[in-house]
PDB file of C-alpha atoms in Angstrom:
ATOM      1  CA  MET A  13      -5.362  18.519  17.152  1.00  0.00           C
ATOM      2  CA  SER A  14      -5.907  21.502  19.385  1.00  0.00           C
ATOM      3  CA  SER A  15      -8.370  19.651  21.609  1.00  0.00           C
ATOM      4  CA  TRP A  16      -8.438  16.053  22.782  1.00  0.00           C
ATOM      5  CA  PHE A  17     -10.981  15.347  20.036  1.00  0.00           C
ATOM      6  CA  GLU A  18     -12.206  16.798  16.753  1.00  0.00           C
ATOM      7  CA  TYR A  19     -14.680  16.085  13.982  1.00  0.00           C
ATOM      8  CA  ARG A  20     -13.423  14.384  10.818  1.00  0.00           C
ATOM      9  CA  CYS A  21     -15.462  13.823   7.678  1.00  0.00           C
ATOM     10  CA  ILE A  22     -15.527  10.163   6.623  1.00  0.00           C
ATOM     11  CA  GLU A  23     -15.858  11.198   2.946  1.00  0.00           C
ATOM     12  CA  CYS A  24     -13.293  13.956   2.330  1.00  0.00           C
ATOM     13  CA  GLY A  25     -11.207  13.952   5.539  1.00  0.00           C
ATOM     14  CA  GLU A  26     -12.016  17.585   6.412  1.00  0.00           C
ATOM     15  CA  ARG A  27     -11.238  18.269  10.087  1.00  0.00           C
ATOM     16  CA  ARG A  28     -13.409  20.615  12.108  1.00  0.00           C
ATOM     17  CA  ASP A  29     -13.379  22.105  15.581  1.00  0.00           C
ATOM     18  CA  PRO A  30     -15.750  20.225  17.915  1.00  0.00           C
ATOM     19  CA  ARG A  31     -17.051  23.534  19.297  1.00  0.00           C
ATOM     20  CA  GLU A  32     -18.820  24.056  15.954  1.00  0.00           C
ATOM     21  CA  LYS A  33     -22.375  22.761  15.969  1.00  0.00           C
ATOM     22  CA  LEU A  34     -22.183  20.577  12.875  1.00  0.00           C
ATOM     23  CA  TYR A  35     -24.078  17.473  11.842  1.00  0.00           C
ATOM     24  CA  GLU A  36     -22.567  17.025   8.396  1.00  0.00           C
ATOM     25  CA  CYS A  37     -19.423  18.186   6.622  1.00  0.00           C
ATOM     26  CA  PRO A  38     -19.810  21.752   5.312  1.00  0.00           C
ATOM     27  CA  ARG A  39     -17.372  20.920   2.497  1.00  0.00           C
ATOM     28  CA  CYS A  40     -18.975  17.803   0.958  1.00  0.00           C
ATOM     29  CA  GLY A  41     -22.056  16.928   3.044  1.00  0.00           C
ATOM     30  CA  GLY A  42     -20.486  13.705   4.352  1.00  0.00           C
ATOM     31  CA  LEU A  43     -20.918  12.248   7.810  1.00  0.00           C
ATOM     32  CA  LEU A  44     -18.700  13.483  10.629  1.00  0.00           C
ATOM     33  CA  GLU A  45     -17.011  11.137  13.063  1.00  0.00           C
ATOM     34  CA  ILE A  46     -15.269  11.997  16.297  1.00  0.00           C
ATOM     35  CA  GLU A  47     -11.524  11.440  16.219  1.00  0.00           C
ATOM     36  CA  LEU A  48      -9.772  11.200  19.585  1.00  0.00           C
ATOM     37  CA  ASP A  49      -6.201  12.094  20.493  1.00  0.00           C
ATOM     38  CA  LEU A  50      -5.603   8.894  22.470  1.00  0.00           C
ATOM     39  CA  GLY A  51      -2.409  10.213  24.046  1.00  0.00           C
ATOM     40  CA  GLU A  52      -4.282  13.193  25.487  1.00  0.00           C
ATOM     41  CA  VAL A  53      -7.176  10.994  26.625  1.00  0.00           C
ATOM     42  CA  LEU A  54      -4.787   8.649  28.448  1.00  0.00           C
ATOM     43  CA  GLU A  55      -3.057  11.596  30.139  1.00  0.00           C
ATOM     44  CA  ARG A  56      -6.410  12.918  31.345  1.00  0.00           C
ATOM     45  CA  LEU A  57      -7.396   9.481  32.660  1.00  0.00           C
ATOM     46  CA  ASP A  58      -4.069   9.182  34.480  1.00  0.00           C
ATOM     47  CA  GLY A  59      -4.654  12.586  36.094  1.00  0.00           C
ATOM     48  CA  LYS A  60      -1.763  14.310  34.301  1.00  0.00           C
ATOM     49  CA  GLY A  61      -3.829  16.631  32.119  1.00  0.00           C
TER      50      GLY A  61
END
């Protein structure tokens, strides 16, 4: 993950950059969910990132 979060399609698993303005997967039309890098999120909350 290049960011602390990204889009992931719940149907095919395609991962997309969150800077793209997407509402559905361009590969299969499935729904996108937000997947977090919890390690990065915790670092940001602790003030280390």
